[in-house]
Coordinates of C-alpha atoms in Angstrom, one line a residue:
M1 CA 4.8 12.0 17.9
W2 CA 4.7 11.4 21.7
E3 CA 4.1 14.6 22.8
R4 CA 0.8 14.9 20.8
A5 CA -0.6 11.2 22.2
R6 CA 0.7 12.7 26.0
Q7 CA -1.8 15.2 24.7
R8 CA -4.3 13.9 23.2
N9 CA -4.3 11.5 25.9
R10 CA -4.8 15.1 28.6
G11 CA -8.1 15.9 26.6
E12 CA -8.8 11.6 26.5
K13 CA -9.0 12.3 30.3
K14 CA -10.9 15.4 31.0
M15 CA -13.9 13.8 28.2
M16 CA -14.1 11.0 30.7
E17 CA -14.0 13.5 33.9
E18 CA -17.1 15.2 31.9
E19 CA -18.7 12.2 30.9
K20 CA -19.0 10.6 34.3
E21 CA -20.7 14.8 35.2
G22 CA -23.5 14.0 33.2
E23 CA -22.3 16.3 30.1
R24 CA -21.9 13.3 27.7
S25 CA -24.0 12.9 24.2
G26 CA -24.9 10.2 25.3
P27 CA -27.4 7.9 27.5
P28 CA -26.8 8.8 31.1
C29 CA -25.0 6.3 33.4
A30 CA -27.3 6.1 36.1
C31 CA -25.1 4.0 38.5
G32 CA -21.6 5.3 37.5
V33 CA -20.0 2.5 35.6
D34 CA -16.2 1.3 37.3
I35 CA -13.5 0.0 34.6
S36 CA -12.1 -2.4 37.4
V37 CA -14.6 -5.0 37.1
L38 CA -12.9 -5.9 34.5
P39 CA -10.3 -8.8 34.7
E40 CA -7.1 -7.5 33.5
G41 CA -6.4 -10.2 31.3
C42 CA -9.4 -9.3 29.0
I43 CA -8.7 -5.3 29.0
S44 CA -4.9 -6.7 28.0
D45 CA -6.4 -8.9 25.3
T46 CA -8.1 -6.0 23.8
I47 CA -5.5 -3.8 24.2
A48 CA -3.2 -6.5 22.2
L49 CA -5.9 -6.2 18.9
T50 CA -4.2 -2.6 19.1
T51 CA -1.9 -0.3 17.7
P52 CA 1.6 -0.2 20.0
K53 CA 0.4 3.9 20.0
D54 CA -3.0 3.4 21.1
A55 CA -1.2 0.9 23.7
C56 CA 0.3 4.0 25.5
R57 CA -2.9 6.1 24.9
A58 CA -4.5 3.5 27.0
C59 CA -2.3 4.3 30.0
A60 CA -4.5 7.2 30.2
V61 CA -7.3 5.7 31.2
S62 CA -7.4 4.7 34.6
S63 CA -4.7 2.6 36.8
I64 CA -5.7 -0.8 35.7
F65 CA -5.8 0.0 32.4
R66 CA -2.4 1.4 32.3
A67 CA -1.2 -2.1 34.5
A68 CA -3.1 -4.1 31.4
A69 CA -1.2 -2.0 28.3
E70 CA 2.3 -1.9 30.0
S71 CA 2.1 -6.0 30.5
N72 CA 4.6 -8.4 28.3
A73 CA 1.6 -9.7 26.9
V74 CA 0.5 -6.7 25.3
W75 CA 3.4 -5.9 24.2
E76 CA 4.6 -9.1 23.1
S77 CA 2.4 -9.6 20.4
F78 CA 3.3 -6.4 19.4
L79 CA 7.3 -7.8 18.9
P80 CA 7.5 -9.7 15.7
S81 CA 6.7 -13.7 16.0
D82 CA 10.4 -14.5 15.3
Y83 CA 12.4 -11.8 18.0
Q84 CA 14.0 -13.6 19.8
A85 CA 16.3 -15.4 16.5
I86 CA 17.0 -12.6 15.3
I87 CA 18.6 -10.4 18.4
A88 CA 20.3 -14.0 18.8
R89 CA 22.1 -13.1 15.7
S90 CA 23.2 -9.2 16.8
S91 CA 26.8 -9.2 17.9
S92 CA 25.8 -7.1 20.6
D93 CA 26.3 -7.5 24.6
S94 CA 24.8 -4.2 25.9
L95 CA 21.4 -5.8 25.0
S96 CA 19.1 -5.8 27.8
F97 CA 15.6 -4.7 28.9
S98 CA 13.5 -5.4 32.0
S99 CA 9.9 -5.9 30.1
K100 CA 8.7 -6.3 26.1
K101 CA 7.9 -3.0 25.7
Q102 CA 11.0 -1.4 27.0
L103 CA 12.4 -3.7 24.2
Y104 CA 10.1 -2.8 22.2
L105 CA 11.0 0.6 22.3
S106 CA 14.7 -0.2 21.8
L107 CA 14.3 -1.5 19.0
S108 CA 12.6 0.9 17.9
D109 CA 14.9 3.7 18.8
N110 CA 18.0 1.7 18.8
P111 CA 18.5 -0.4 15.6
I112 CA 20.9 -3.8 16.0
L113 CA 23.7 -5.1 14.1
I114 CA 23.2 -8.2 12.8
D115 CA 25.3 -10.9 10.2
D116 CA 28.3 -9.9 11.1
A117 CA 27.4 -6.3 11.6
K118 CA 26.7 -6.0 7.6
K119 CA 23.0 -5.3 8.1
R120 CA 20.9 -3.7 10.7
F121 CA 17.6 -4.6 11.8
F122 CA 14.7 -2.2 14.0
L123 CA 11.7 -1.7 14.3
D124 CA 8.5 0.3 13.0
K125 CA 8.4 2.6 15.8
L126 CA 3.9 3.0 14.6
S127 CA 3.4 -0.4 13.8
G128 CA 6.1 -3.2 15.6
N129 CA 6.9 -4.7 11.4
K130 CA 10.5 -4.9 11.3
C131 CA 12.5 -2.8 8.9
Y132 CA 15.8 -3.5 8.1
L133 CA 19.4 -1.6 6.7
L134 CA 21.4 -3.4 3.9
S135 CA 24.7 -2.1 4.3
A136 CA 27.1 -1.4 0.8
R137 CA 28.7 -4.4 1.6
E138 CA 25.8 -6.4 1.4
L139 CA 24.8 -5.3 -2.0
T140 CA 26.6 -6.6 -5.5
I141 CA 28.2 -2.9 -7.3
A142 CA 29.6 -3.6 -10.6
W143 CA 32.9 -2.5 -10.9
G144 CA 32.5 -1.9 -6.5
D145 CA 35.9 -4.8 -6.2
D146 CA 38.1 -2.1 -8.4
S147 CA 39.4 0.1 -6.5
R148 CA 39.9 2.5 -9.8
Y149 CA 36.2 3.3 -9.8
W150 CA 34.6 1.7 -6.3
R151 CA 36.6 2.9 -3.1
W152 CA 35.9 2.2 0.4
V153 CA 36.4 4.4 3.7
S154 CA 34.9 4.7 7.4
L155 CA 32.9 7.5 7.6
P156 CA 31.9 8.4 11.2
E157 CA 28.5 9.1 10.5
S158 CA 27.3 6.1 9.0
R159 CA 26.8 2.9 11.7
F160 CA 28.4 0.3 9.8
S161 CA 32.1 -0.2 9.2
E162 CA 32.6 1.4 5.7
V163 CA 30.8 2.7 3.1
A164 CA 30.9 2.8 -0.9
E165 CA 32.2 6.1 -2.2
L166 CA 31.7 6.6 -6.4
S167 CA 35.6 7.5 -7.8
F168 CA 33.5 7.5 -11.3
V169 CA 32.2 5.0 -13.6
C170 CA 29.9 5.1 -17.2
W171 CA 28.5 1.2 -16.3
F172 CA 26.1 2.6 -12.7
D173 CA 24.6 -0.4 -12.1
I174 CA 23.5 -1.6 -7.8
N175 CA 22.0 -4.4 -7.0
G176 CA 20.6 -6.3 -3.5
K177 CA 18.3 -9.1 -2.2
M178 CA 17.0 -10.8 0.7
S179 CA 14.6 -13.6 2.0
T180 CA 10.5 -11.9 1.7
S181 CA 10.4 -14.8 4.6
M182 CA 12.9 -11.9 6.7
L183 CA 10.0 -9.1 6.6
S184 CA 6.5 -8.9 8.3
P185 CA 3.9 -11.0 6.8
K186 CA 0.5 -8.8 5.1
T187 CA 3.3 -5.4 5.0
N188 CA 3.5 -2.7 1.9
Y189 CA 6.8 -2.3 1.1
A190 CA 9.4 0.5 0.3
A191 CA 13.2 0.3 -0.8
Y192 CA 15.5 3.4 -0.2
L193 CA 19.0 4.2 -0.7
V194 CA 20.4 5.8 1.3
Y195 CA 23.5 7.6 0.3
K196 CA 25.3 11.5 -0.4
L197 CA 26.5 13.6 -2.8
R198 CA 30.5 15.0 -2.3
S199 CA 30.2 18.6 -3.7
R200 CA 31.2 17.4 -7.0
A201 CA 29.3 15.3 -8.2
H202 CA 28.3 14.9 -11.3
G203 CA 26.4 12.6 -13.5
F204 CA 22.7 12.1 -12.1
K205 CA 20.8 15.2 -13.3
H206 CA 20.3 14.8 -16.6
H207 CA 20.1 10.9 -17.3
L208 CA 18.0 9.5 -14.5
P209 CA 18.8 6.1 -13.1
T210 CA 15.9 3.7 -13.3
A211 CA 15.2 1.9 -10.1
S212 CA 13.1 -1.3 -10.0
I213 CA 11.3 -3.6 -7.3
G214 CA 10.0 -7.2 -7.6
T215 CA 9.8 -11.0 -5.7
T216 CA 9.9 -13.8 -7.7
G217 CA 7.3 -15.9 -6.2
G218 CA 4.4 -13.5 -8.7
G219 CA 4.3 -10.4 -7.3
E220 CA 4.3 -6.8 -9.8
V221 CA 8.3 -5.7 -10.5
Y222 CA 8.1 -1.7 -9.8
E223 CA 9.9 0.2 -11.9
Q224 CA 10.7 3.7 -11.4
T225 CA 13.2 6.6 -12.2
V226 CA 14.9 8.8 -9.5
G227 CA 16.2 12.1 -9.6
L228 CA 19.8 10.8 -7.6
G229 CA 20.6 14.7 -8.4
L230 CA 17.8 16.5 -7.7
P231 CA 17.2 19.2 -4.4
A232 CA 16.4 17.3 -1.3
V233 CA 12.8 17.4 -0.5
E234 CA 12.5 19.8 2.8
P235 CA 10.0 18.9 5.4
G236 CA 6.5 19.3 4.3
Q237 CA 7.5 20.0 1.0
Q238 CA 5.7 18.4 -1.6
D239 CA 7.5 15.8 -4.1
Q240 CA 6.4 17.8 -6.9
V241 CA 5.1 14.9 -9.9
V242 CA 6.2 15.7 -13.2
L243 CA 3.5 14.6 -15.6
P244 CA 4.7 11.8 -19.1
Q245 CA 6.9 13.9 -20.7
L246 CA 9.2 10.5 -22.5
Q247 CA 12.6 10.8 -20.5
Q248 CA 11.5 13.5 -17.7
Q249 CA 9.2 11.8 -16.1
H250 CA 10.5 10.7 -12.2
T251 CA 8.3 9.3 -9.0
S252 CA 10.6 10.7 -6.8
R253 CA 13.5 12.5 -4.9
P254 CA 15.4 13.1 -2.2
K255 CA 14.8 13.6 1.3
Q256 CA 16.9 14.7 3.8
R257 CA 17.1 12.3 6.7
N258 CA 17.0 12.7 10.0
D259 CA 20.9 11.1 10.4
G260 CA 21.9 13.6 8.2
W261 CA 22.5 11.0 4.8
L262 CA 19.6 11.6 2.5
E263 CA 17.6 8.6 1.0
I264 CA 15.0 8.6 -2.1
E265 CA 12.5 5.6 -3.1
L266 CA 13.6 3.4 -5.1
G267 CA 10.2 1.4 -5.6
Q268 CA 7.0 -0.4 -3.2
F269 CA 6.4 -4.5 -3.3
F270 CA 3.3 -6.3 -0.5
N271 CA 4.7 -8.7 1.4
E272 CA 2.4 -11.9 1.5
E273 CA 1.9 -14.0 4.2
G274 CA 3.6 -17.6 4.7
E275 CA 5.8 -17.1 1.7
A276 CA 10.6 -17.4 0.8
D277 CA 9.9 -16.0 -2.2
E278 CA 13.4 -14.0 -2.9
L279 CA 13.4 -9.7 -2.9
R280 CA 15.2 -8.5 -5.9
F281 CA 15.9 -5.1 -5.7
G282 CA 18.5 -2.8 -8.6
L283 CA 19.1 0.5 -9.3
K284 CA 20.6 1.3 -12.5
E285 CA 22.3 3.6 -15.5
V286 CA 23.2 1.6 -18.8
K287 CA 22.7 3.6 -21.5
C288 CA 23.9 7.0 -21.9
L289 CA 27.4 5.6 -21.2
S290 CA 27.9 9.3 -19.2
V291 CA 30.1 9.4 -16.1
K292 CA 29.1 9.4 -12.4
S293 CA 31.0 10.4 -10.3
G294 CA 30.2 11.6 -6.0
L295 CA 28.2 9.1 -5.0
I296 CA 28.6 7.7 -1.7
V297 CA 26.4 4.9 -0.9
E298 CA 25.6 2.9 3.1
G299 CA 23.1 0.9 1.9
I300 CA 19.7 0.1 1.0
E301 CA 17.0 0.3 3.9
I302 CA 13.8 -1.4 3.4
R303 CA 10.6 -0.3 5.6
P304 CA 6.9 -0.3 5.2
T305 CA 4.9 2.2 4.4
R306 CA 2.7 5.0 5.7
D307 CA -0.3 3.1 5.2
V308 CA -3.4 2.5 7.2
L309 CA -2.5 0.3 10.0
S310 CA -4.5 -2.7 10.0
R311 CA -5.1 -4.0 13.5
M312 CA -8.9 -3.1 15.4
D313 CA -8.5 -0.1 17.5
L314 CA -10.6 -1.7 19.9
S315 CA -9.7 -0.2 22.9
L316 CA -11.6 2.8 22.3
A317 CA -15.1 1.1 20.6
F318 CA -14.9 -0.8 24.6
Q319 CA -13.8 2.5 26.2
S320 CA -17.5 4.0 24.1
C321 CA -19.0 0.5 25.6
I322 CA -18.5 0.9 28.7
L323 CA -19.9 4.1 29.5
H324 CA -22.8 3.3 29.0
Y325 CA -23.5 0.5 30.9
P326 CA -23.7 -0.9 34.5
P327 CA -21.0 -3.3 35.8
H328 CA -23.2 -6.2 36.1
H329 CA -23.2 -6.7 31.9
F330 CA -19.3 -7.3 31.6
I331 CA -17.2 -10.0 32.1
T332 CA -16.3 -10.8 35.4
G333 CA -14.9 -14.7 34.9
K334 CA -12.3 -16.2 33.0
N335 CA -14.8 -17.5 30.5
M336 CA -14.8 -14.8 27.6
R337 CA -17.3 -16.0 25.4
N338 CA -19.9 -17.0 28.0
G339 CA -18.8 -13.2 29.5
F340 CA -19.2 -11.4 26.1
A341 CA -22.4 -13.0 25.8
E342 CA -23.6 -10.9 28.7
L343 CA -22.8 -8.0 26.7
P344 CA -25.5 -5.7 25.5
E345 CA -26.3 -5.8 21.2
G346 CA -25.6 -2.6 20.8
C347 CA -22.8 -2.3 23.1
I348 CA -21.7 -5.5 20.1
A349 CA -22.7 -3.5 17.3
N350 CA -20.4 -0.7 18.9
I351 CA -17.4 -2.7 18.4
L352 CA -18.5 -4.9 15.5
S353 CA -18.3 -1.6 13.5
W354 CA -14.6 -1.2 14.0
T355 CA -13.6 -4.0 12.8
T356 CA -13.9 -5.1 9.2
P357 CA -16.5 -6.7 6.2
K358 CA -14.5 -10.1 7.0
D359 CA -14.5 -9.9 10.7
A360 CA -18.2 -9.2 11.0
G361 CA -19.2 -12.1 9.2
R362 CA -16.7 -14.3 10.9
A363 CA -18.4 -12.8 14.0
C364 CA -21.8 -15.2 13.5
A365 CA -21.0 -17.6 13.3
F366 CA -19.4 -17.0 17.8
Y367 CA -22.9 -16.6 19.2
P368 CA -26.4 -16.1 18.4
L369 CA -26.1 -12.3 20.2
F370 CA -23.5 -12.0 18.0
R371 CA -24.8 -13.2 15.3
A372 CA -27.8 -10.5 15.6
A373 CA -25.2 -7.8 16.4
A374 CA -23.2 -8.4 13.4
E375 CA -25.8 -7.9 10.9
S376 CA -27.5 -5.0 12.3
D377 CA -27.1 -1.8 10.3
T378 CA -25.7 -0.3 12.8
V379 CA -22.6 -2.4 12.3
W380 CA -22.8 -2.5 8.2
K381 CA -23.6 1.4 7.5
R382 CA -19.9 2.2 8.5
M383 CA -18.8 -0.8 6.2
L384 CA -20.4 1.7 3.6
P385 CA -18.8 4.5 1.6
S386 CA -19.8 7.5 3.5
D387 CA -22.1 9.4 0.5
W388 CA -23.8 5.2 -0.4
Q389 CA -27.3 7.3 -0.3
A390 CA -25.6 10.1 -2.7
I391 CA -24.1 7.2 -5.2
I392 CA -27.6 5.2 -5.2
A393 CA -29.2 8.1 -6.3
R394 CA -26.7 8.0 -9.4
S395 CA -28.0 5.1 -10.4
V396 CA -30.0 4.5 -13.1
T397 CA -31.3 0.9 -12.2
P398 CA -33.7 1.6 -9.1
L399 CA -31.9 -0.8 -5.9
N400 CA -33.9 -2.6 -3.5
F401 CA -32.3 -4.3 -0.6
L402 CA -33.9 -5.4 2.7
S403 CA -31.0 -4.1 4.8
L404 CA -27.9 -2.6 4.6
K405 CA -26.0 -5.7 4.4
H406 CA -28.0 -7.0 1.6
L407 CA -27.1 -3.6 0.5
Y408 CA -23.1 -4.3 1.0
G409 CA -23.9 -8.2 -0.3
S410 CA -25.2 -6.7 -4.0
T411 CA -22.7 -4.6 -5.0
P412 CA -19.3 -6.6 -4.6
L413 CA -20.8 -9.7 -7.2
S414 CA -23.1 -7.8 -9.2
P415 CA -22.1 -3.8 -10.4
I416 CA -25.0 -2.3 -10.6
I417 CA -24.7 1.1 -9.7
Q418 CA -23.8 3.7 -12.6
S419 CA -23.2 7.3 -12.8
S420 CA -25.3 8.5 -15.1
L421 CA -28.0 7.5 -18.5
L422 CA -25.1 7.3 -20.9
E423 CA -23.8 4.5 -18.3
L424 CA -20.2 5.5 -19.6
L425 CA -19.5 4.7 -15.0
N426 CA -20.0 1.2 -12.8
I427 CA -18.9 1.8 -8.8
F428 CA -18.9 -0.9 -6.7
L429 CA -16.9 -2.0 -2.9
D430 CA -14.7 -4.4 -2.4
K431 CA -16.1 -6.5 -0.6
L432 CA -13.6 -7.7 2.0
S433 CA -12.4 -3.7 3.2
G434 CA -15.8 -1.5 1.6
K435 CA -13.4 0.6 -0.6
K436 CA -15.2 1.9 -3.2
C437 CA -14.1 0.6 -6.7
Y438 CA -14.8 1.9 -10.7
L439 CA -15.2 0.3 -14.2
L440 CA -14.1 3.4 -16.5
S441 CA -16.0 2.3 -19.9
A442 CA -14.2 2.7 -23.5
R443 CA -16.5 5.6 -23.6
E444 CA -15.1 7.8 -20.6
L445 CA -11.5 6.7 -21.5
S446 CA -10.0 9.3 -24.5
I447 CA -8.4 6.8 -27.6
I448 CA -6.7 8.1 -30.1
W449 CA -8.1 7.7 -33.6
G450 CA -11.0 6.2 -31.8
N451 CA -13.6 9.2 -31.4
G452 CA -16.2 7.4 -34.3
D453 CA -14.5 9.4 -36.7
T454 CA -12.3 7.2 -37.8
P455 CA -13.3 3.2 -37.7
Q456 CA -10.3 2.7 -39.8
Y457 CA -8.4 2.6 -36.9
W458 CA -10.7 1.6 -33.5
N459 CA -14.6 0.5 -34.6
W460 CA -17.5 0.7 -31.4
I461 CA -18.9 -3.1 -31.0
S462 CA -21.9 -3.8 -28.9
L463 CA -20.7 -7.6 -26.9
P464 CA -24.4 -7.5 -25.0
E465 CA -23.6 -11.0 -23.5
E466 CA -20.5 -10.3 -22.4
S467 CA -19.7 -6.8 -21.9
R468 CA -21.7 -4.4 -18.8
F469 CA -21.7 -1.4 -21.2
P470 CA -23.4 -0.9 -24.5
D471 CA -20.2 -0.8 -26.6
V472 CA -17.0 -1.7 -26.4
A473 CA -13.8 -0.2 -28.9
E474 CA -12.1 -2.9 -30.9
L475 CA -8.5 -1.9 -33.0
R476 CA -8.5 -2.0 -36.2
F477 CA -4.8 -0.8 -36.5
V478 CA -2.9 2.2 -36.0
W479 CA 0.2 2.7 -35.1
W480 CA 0.4 5.1 -32.2
F481 CA -1.0 3.9 -30.0
D482 CA -2.9 6.3 -27.2
I483 CA -5.2 5.5 -24.8
S484 CA -6.1 8.1 -21.4
G485 CA -8.1 8.4 -18.5
R486 CA -9.2 10.3 -15.4
M487 CA -11.2 11.1 -12.0
S488 CA -10.6 12.9 -9.2
T489 CA -9.0 11.3 -6.3
S490 CA -13.2 12.7 -4.2
M491 CA -14.9 10.0 -5.6
L492 CA -12.9 7.5 -4.4
S493 CA -12.3 5.9 -0.7
P494 CA -9.4 8.1 1.2
K495 CA -5.8 6.4 3.0
T496 CA -5.9 3.7 0.3
N497 CA -3.8 2.0 -1.9
Y498 CA -5.6 1.5 -4.7
A499 CA -4.0 0.2 -8.9
A500 CA -5.2 0.7 -11.6
Y501 CA -5.9 -2.3 -14.5
L502 CA -7.0 -2.1 -18.5
V503 CA -9.8 -4.5 -18.4
F504 CA -9.3 -6.4 -22.2
K505 CA -9.6 -9.2 -25.3
R506 CA -8.1 -10.5 -27.6
T507 CA -9.1 -11.2 -30.9
D508 CA -7.1 -14.2 -32.7
R509 CA -5.6 -12.0 -35.2
A510 CA -4.2 -9.9 -32.2
Y511 CA -0.5 -8.5 -32.9
G512 CA 1.9 -6.0 -32.8
F513 CA 2.6 -5.2 -28.9
D514 CA 5.3 -7.9 -28.2
D515 CA 8.4 -5.9 -28.7
P516 CA 8.9 -2.8 -27.9
P517 CA 5.7 -3.7 -25.3
P518 CA 3.4 -0.3 -24.4
R519 CA 4.2 2.1 -20.9
A520 CA 2.2 2.7 -18.6
S521 CA 1.7 5.1 -15.9
V522 CA -0.3 6.5 -12.9
G523 CA -0.3 9.3 -10.8
T524 CA -2.6 12.4 -9.4
T525 CA -2.0 15.9 -9.8
G526 CA -1.8 17.0 -6.2
G527 CA 1.8 15.4 -5.4
G528 CA 2.4 12.0 -5.1
E529 CA 4.0 9.9 -7.5
V530 CA 3.9 8.4 -11.1
H531 CA 4.3 5.2 -11.2
Q532 CA 5.7 3.9 -14.1
Q533 CA 5.4 0.3 -16.2
T534 CA 5.4 -2.0 -18.7
V535 CA 3.0 -4.1 -19.4
G536 CA 2.8 -6.9 -21.4
L537 CA -0.2 -7.1 -23.3
G538 CA 0.6 -9.8 -25.7
L539 CA 2.3 -12.0 -23.2
S540 CA 0.0 -15.2 -22.6
V541 CA -2.5 -15.6 -20.0
M542 CA -1.7 -16.6 -16.3
E543 CA -3.8 -20.2 -15.2
P544 CA -4.6 -20.3 -11.8
K545 CA -2.6 -20.6 -9.2
Q546 CA 0.6 -19.7 -11.9
Q547 CA 3.0 -17.2 -10.3
D548 CA 3.9 -14.1 -12.6
R549 CA 7.6 -14.2 -13.3
I550 CA 10.2 -11.4 -12.9
E551 CA 12.1 -11.2 -15.6
P552 CA 15.7 -9.5 -17.5
P553 CA 16.1 -6.9 -18.8
P554 CA 15.8 -6.1 -22.0
Q555 CA 12.3 -8.3 -21.2
Q556 CA 11.1 -7.1 -17.5
H557 CA 8.2 -5.9 -17.7
A558 CA 5.6 -5.4 -14.1
S559 CA 2.7 -6.9 -15.1
R560 CA 0.7 -10.3 -16.9
P561 CA -2.6 -10.7 -17.8
K562 CA -4.8 -12.5 -15.6
Q563 CA -8.0 -14.1 -16.5
R564 CA -11.1 -12.4 -14.9
E565 CA -14.5 -14.7 -13.6
D566 CA -16.3 -12.6 -15.8
G567 CA -14.6 -13.4 -19.0
W568 CA -11.9 -10.7 -20.1
L569 CA -8.2 -10.2 -19.2
E570 CA -7.4 -8.0 -17.0
I571 CA -3.7 -6.2 -16.8
E572 CA -2.2 -3.7 -14.0
L573 CA -0.9 -0.8 -15.0
G574 CA 0.3 1.7 -12.2
Q575 CA -0.6 1.8 -8.7
F576 CA -1.5 4.9 -6.4
F577 CA -2.2 6.0 -3.0
T578 CA -5.1 8.5 -2.1
E579 CA -4.5 10.4 0.7
G580 CA -8.3 12.2 3.0
G581 CA -9.8 15.3 2.5
E582 CA -8.0 16.0 -1.6
N583 CA -9.7 16.6 -4.4
D584 CA -6.8 16.1 -7.3
E585 CA -7.1 14.4 -10.4
L586 CA -5.9 11.0 -10.8
Q587 CA -4.2 10.1 -14.8
I588 CA -4.2 6.7 -15.8
R589 CA -2.2 6.2 -19.5
L590 CA -1.2 3.4 -22.1
T591 CA 0.9 3.9 -25.0
E592 CA 3.0 2.8 -27.8
V593 CA 4.4 5.7 -29.3
E594 CA 7.6 4.9 -30.7
A595 CA 8.8 1.7 -32.9
G596 CA 5.7 2.6 -35.5
N597 CA 5.1 -0.7 -35.7
V598 CA 1.0 -2.1 -36.3
K599 CA -0.9 -2.6 -34.4
T600 CA -4.1 -4.6 -33.7
G601 CA -7.4 -7.0 -32.6
L602 CA -7.4 -5.7 -28.8
I603 CA -11.6 -4.7 -27.6
V604 CA -11.4 -2.5 -24.9
E605 CA -14.2 -2.9 -22.1
G606 CA -12.6 0.2 -20.0
I607 CA -10.0 1.1 -16.5
E608 CA -11.3 -0.8 -13.4
I609 CA -9.8 1.2 -10.0
M610 CA -9.8 -1.2 -7.7
P611 CA -7.7 -1.2 -4.2
T612 CA -4.7 -3.3 -3.9
K613 CA -5.1 -6.7 -1.3
G614 CA -2.5 -4.9 1.1

């Protein structure tokens, strides 16, 4: 990674040299730009808004950038706010550092033992978010204190003094918990079992354990089956998606780690800000009661997922701007607010275009010049999807807008862009991020017995005062409940974590969705995971400020209905991540076909695809 950064730095230095020679494509710089006119504190404040990777790259810009990028002020902003308290929990005497940057790199490359050497703490090198490896002794293992079933052994390749080795059990159950206040806020995390398999290991291939992870304070419960006994994924090999096939579905496979151990993902969760909830995670297989043996558990690791980093890449924006304007336009004193007022409006607009719609809106209150820049088309064009003009061309209703900000602001509140004269699709933008969202109408879905030829099972009705589509699907009665939908991931925003929601209502006579509840699955065909969970369509609706609660098996479910502002209910079916440049197929399914009980009283408007609030 750092080698790529050095290569990119060399490329940036070459580009800057070419720009000084008048070869850049932007406006010429008549008087030459001297970056050194910017105070070091101003540069440090700007770099502190970026990422550790960008701070390292900034060192190649100039000597003053190097001094600012290596300052304690920058690297302390990348460290957790409670890093001193965490270090104090370590029993190691070898932790010494001469600068905050050295401390950051040390905590990234050399995890420290804390809490009586039962946990290992380290930082994610790219983001600076907190990570933990909980030892097997920190977990609750059924029969773990009985030497007939589990042995505690010492391995030189382990970071802990002992690990748990499974001799044999029929009842396989491992659980752990920790406070979410120990983790970085506003971060999407994943939990991984860190383990090895003996050559004689068996019992994990045919009856796959089920993993679950969730918080007690209103978060969802992520459930999936995991293939502990499957072949490990080699570097660069894609984890294959297995489409829903009853008990054969799984979502993750073992992956080889650089430390010689294997890891397998148990699930993901989003850690909100300022919460002190309890994170619970577990792995179990207690139904088939077949003998399991040969597993060595080192612990469970909690670390951020590889989502797009949310910190602003303002260093590149500033570098772009200062190469186009003479030095007298820039800040020369300590009053940054007045100094920014000296920047040209076009420069401010370029900087704001690298932020978020929320930040651009807040910038209007900063200074009159900022207000003009923040409302310019330059800013809001970057906030809109790159294909916004093609999307508008597909609309069945004419769109009149005074500015691109006006266009952006109209779409989140009233989804008005539809895909065709059939009005099967509704597209709008997420107000905070500008990501594309879709509501697939019931007509766009595949509903078993719901094609219109069998009105005794599903009836198509019009609700003009309530629905944005010409008709919706009303369930009269079925035993075989099966709804599915699909769409191309190229229609969605790249590098985004999405969730799918069923948008529905219940009539007064609705029943049949409680025992057992339907099961949802969401996944893509191009190598992503398949998210599985049961959904409580028949559960009571969550009121505002009411928290979703984790319930223990066998009533466990991942989501409950929530009231929407448009009068409908919604319930999450699952999550998925869209990569960039892919044209895979997103597949969504909600089904209950095993119990054979009658279900009735459901009205389906469609399935909505929206970014998660991560």
